[in-house]
Amino acid sequence: MASSIQTSGGRSLYLPHDPLASLDATQKVKLLEKIERIARAKDPRVVQVMASLAGEYDVVLVVRSDGVLAADIRPLVRMSITVIAEQNGRRETGSSGGGGRYSYEYFNDALLEKYATEAVNSAVV
């Protein structure tokens, strides 16, 4: 005996963008280089910048025992930046970052500037 499948009329919580495909490897490297330049320009005491990008694209499919089918697409991007500032032989670190359920285009110039400022300010305080 075959059961019938019904789709559930849910709501979309996120745009169905695949962040992994939103930038190629070269563009991702350029984005990381850009935040490094921004952070180094903030203060001459910055001696090291470490930045990372992470992305996920999860597609979840649920089939209930009564045959109702539901799906959810969940993109996720994250950027982290850590800076090391040095003065008179003393080193301090600061970090910042963020992300959300977007594509990599979320990381615009204003947001990169914010992350770099927060990380550098934390390191030089």
mmCIF file of C-alpha atoms in Angstrom:
data_model
loop_
_atom_site.group_PDB
_atom_site.id
_atom_site.type_symbol
_atom_site.label_atom_id
_atom_site.label_comp_id
_atom_site.label_asym_id
_atom_site.label_seq_id
_atom_site.Cartn_x
_atom_site.Cartn_y
_atom_site.Cartn_z
ATOM 1 C CA MET A 1 0.000 0.000 0.000
ATOM 2 C CA ALA A 2 1.542 3.285 -1.126
ATOM 3 C CA SER A 3 1.243 6.390 1.025
ATOM 4 C CA SER A 4 0.720 9.803 -0.491
ATOM 5 C CA ILE A 5 3.142 12.640 0.151
ATOM 6 C CA GLN A 6 1.827 16.119 0.881
ATOM 7 C CA THR A 7 3.931 19.237 0.969
ATOM 8 C CA SER A 8 3.595 21.669 3.822
ATOM 9 C CA GLY A 9 3.010 25.331 2.967
ATOM 10 C CA GLY A 10 5.497 26.841 5.392
ATOM 11 C CA ARG A 11 7.194 30.203 5.276
ATOM 12 C CA SER A 12 10.696 31.075 4.130
ATOM 13 C CA LEU A 13 12.841 32.398 6.961
ATOM 14 C CA TYR A 14 15.973 33.037 4.874
ATOM 15 C CA LEU A 15 16.775 33.781 1.268
ATOM 16 C CA PRO A 16 17.726 30.582 -0.546
ATOM 17 C CA HIS A 17 21.207 31.883 -1.440
ATOM 18 C CA ASP A 18 24.037 29.385 -1.337
ATOM 19 C CA PRO A 19 26.833 31.360 0.353
ATOM 20 C CA LEU A 20 29.401 28.781 -0.710
ATOM 21 C CA ALA A 21 28.752 29.699 -4.334
ATOM 22 C CA SER A 22 28.354 33.462 -3.774
ATOM 23 C CA LEU A 23 32.124 34.123 -3.989
ATOM 24 C CA ASP A 24 34.856 32.120 -5.642
ATOM 25 C CA ALA A 25 38.128 31.342 -3.851
ATOM 26 C CA THR A 26 39.928 34.366 -5.290
ATOM 27 C CA GLN A 27 37.165 36.722 -4.149
ATOM 28 C CA LYS A 28 37.211 35.196 -0.658
ATOM 29 C CA VAL A 29 40.975 35.766 -0.410
ATOM 30 C CA LYS A 30 40.507 39.371 -1.577
ATOM 31 C CA LEU A 31 37.860 39.902 1.102
ATOM 32 C CA LEU A 32 40.250 38.630 3.785
ATOM 33 C CA GLU A 33 43.081 40.774 2.409
ATOM 34 C CA LYS A 34 40.788 43.784 2.484
ATOM 35 C CA ILE A 35 39.962 43.405 6.162
ATOM 36 C CA GLU A 36 43.653 42.928 6.882
ATOM 37 C CA ARG A 37 44.489 46.224 5.127
ATOM 38 C CA ILE A 38 41.695 48.015 6.981
ATOM 39 C CA ALA A 39 42.866 46.726 10.375
ATOM 40 C CA ARG A 40 46.544 47.528 9.750
ATOM 41 C CA ALA A 41 45.639 51.068 8.654
ATOM 42 C CA LYS A 42 43.781 51.701 11.922
ATOM 43 C CA ASP A 43 46.874 51.754 14.139
ATOM 44 C CA PRO A 44 50.614 51.393 13.494
ATOM 45 C CA ARG A 45 50.907 49.146 16.560
ATOM 46 C CA VAL A 46 49.033 46.355 14.768
ATOM 47 C CA VAL A 47 51.679 43.736 13.982
ATOM 48 C CA GLN A 48 49.512 40.782 13.008
ATOM 49 C CA VAL A 49 46.011 40.271 11.599
ATOM 50 C CA MET A 50 44.277 36.905 11.435
ATOM 51 C CA ALA A 51 40.946 36.716 9.649
ATOM 52 C CA SER A 52 38.735 33.826 8.674
ATOM 53 C CA LEU A 53 35.587 33.177 6.697
ATOM 54 C CA ALA A 54 33.216 30.301 7.265
ATOM 55 C CA GLY A 55 30.120 29.333 5.349
ATOM 56 C CA GLU A 56 27.455 26.665 5.438
ATOM 57 C CA TYR A 57 24.514 25.773 3.266
ATOM 58 C CA ASP A 58 22.167 23.336 4.958
ATOM 59 C CA VAL A 59 19.088 21.901 3.311
ATOM 60 C CA VAL A 60 16.846 20.032 5.712
ATOM 61 C CA LEU A 61 14.069 17.771 4.493
ATOM 62 C CA VAL A 62 11.526 16.366 6.930
ATOM 63 C CA VAL A 63 8.916 13.743 6.137
ATOM 64 C CA ARG A 64 6.391 13.093 8.863
ATOM 65 C CA SER A 65 4.907 9.665 9.375
ATOM 66 C CA ASP A 66 1.589 10.934 7.987
ATOM 67 C CA GLY A 67 3.285 11.803 4.677
ATOM 68 C CA VAL A 68 3.623 15.585 5.097
ATOM 69 C CA LEU A 69 6.865 16.833 3.555
ATOM 70 C CA ALA A 70 8.622 20.042 4.662
ATOM 71 C CA ALA A 71 11.994 21.568 3.764
ATOM 72 C CA ASP A 72 14.162 24.337 5.117
ATOM 73 C CA ILE A 73 17.148 26.028 3.493
ATOM 74 C CA ARG A 74 19.584 27.556 5.988
ATOM 75 C CA PRO A 75 22.581 29.528 4.707
ATOM 76 C CA LEU A 76 25.127 30.728 7.263
ATOM 77 C CA VAL A 77 28.222 32.917 6.946
ATOM 78 C CA ARG A 78 30.689 34.095 9.569
ATOM 79 C CA MET A 79 33.768 36.305 9.577
ATOM 80 C CA SER A 80 36.219 36.537 12.460
ATOM 81 C CA ILE A 81 39.147 38.903 12.862
ATOM 82 C CA THR A 82 41.843 38.889 15.520
ATOM 83 C CA VAL A 83 44.577 41.489 15.706
ATOM 84 C CA ILE A 84 47.775 41.623 17.730
ATOM 85 C CA ALA A 85 49.091 45.050 18.655
ATOM 86 C CA GLU A 86 52.562 45.567 20.101
ATOM 87 C CA GLN A 87 54.105 48.516 21.917
ATOM 88 C CA ASN A 88 57.292 48.578 24.012
ATOM 89 C CA GLY A 89 57.560 44.789 23.901
ATOM 90 C CA ARG A 90 54.031 44.257 25.206
ATOM 91 C CA ARG A 91 51.532 42.414 23.000
ATOM 92 C CA GLU A 92 47.753 42.562 23.290
ATOM 93 C CA THR A 93 45.037 40.921 21.215
ATOM 94 C CA GLY A 94 41.585 42.006 20.196
ATOM 95 C CA SER A 95 38.930 40.330 18.131
ATOM 96 C CA SER A 96 35.596 40.927 16.486
ATOM 97 C CA GLY A 97 33.346 39.414 13.886
ATOM 98 C CA GLY A 98 29.868 38.330 13.088
ATOM 99 C CA GLY A 99 27.645 36.890 10.455
ATOM 100 C CA GLY A 100 24.230 35.458 9.898
ATOM 101 C CA ARG A 101 22.022 33.609 7.495
ATOM 102 C CA TYR A 102 23.132 35.472 4.380
ATOM 103 C CA SER A 103 25.566 35.156 1.487
ATOM 104 C CA TYR A 104 29.123 36.520 1.657
ATOM 105 C CA GLU A 105 27.914 39.791 0.102
ATOM 106 C CA TYR A 106 26.688 40.585 3.629
ATOM 107 C CA PHE A 107 30.261 41.612 4.475
ATOM 108 C CA ASN A 108 30.204 45.074 2.903
ATOM 109 C CA ASP A 109 32.807 47.800 3.450
ATOM 110 C CA ALA A 110 30.956 49.368 6.394
ATOM 111 C CA LEU A 111 30.762 46.029 8.220
ATOM 112 C CA LEU A 112 34.431 45.229 7.551
ATOM 113 C CA GLU A 113 35.308 48.670 8.901
ATOM 114 C CA LYS A 114 33.228 47.991 12.035
ATOM 115 C CA TYR A 115 34.841 44.593 12.696
ATOM 116 C CA ALA A 116 38.358 45.976 12.177
ATOM 117 C CA THR A 117 37.698 48.980 14.425
ATOM 118 C CA GLU A 118 36.326 46.795 17.219
ATOM 119 C CA ALA A 119 39.258 44.373 17.050
ATOM 120 C CA VAL A 120 41.924 47.079 16.952
ATOM 121 C CA ASN A 121 40.291 49.143 19.700
ATOM 122 C CA SER A 122 40.115 46.058 21.906
ATOM 123 C CA ALA A 123 43.794 45.310 21.345
ATOM 124 C CA VAL A 124 45.101 48.810 22.025
ATOM 125 C CA VAL A 125 43.020 49.599 25.121
#
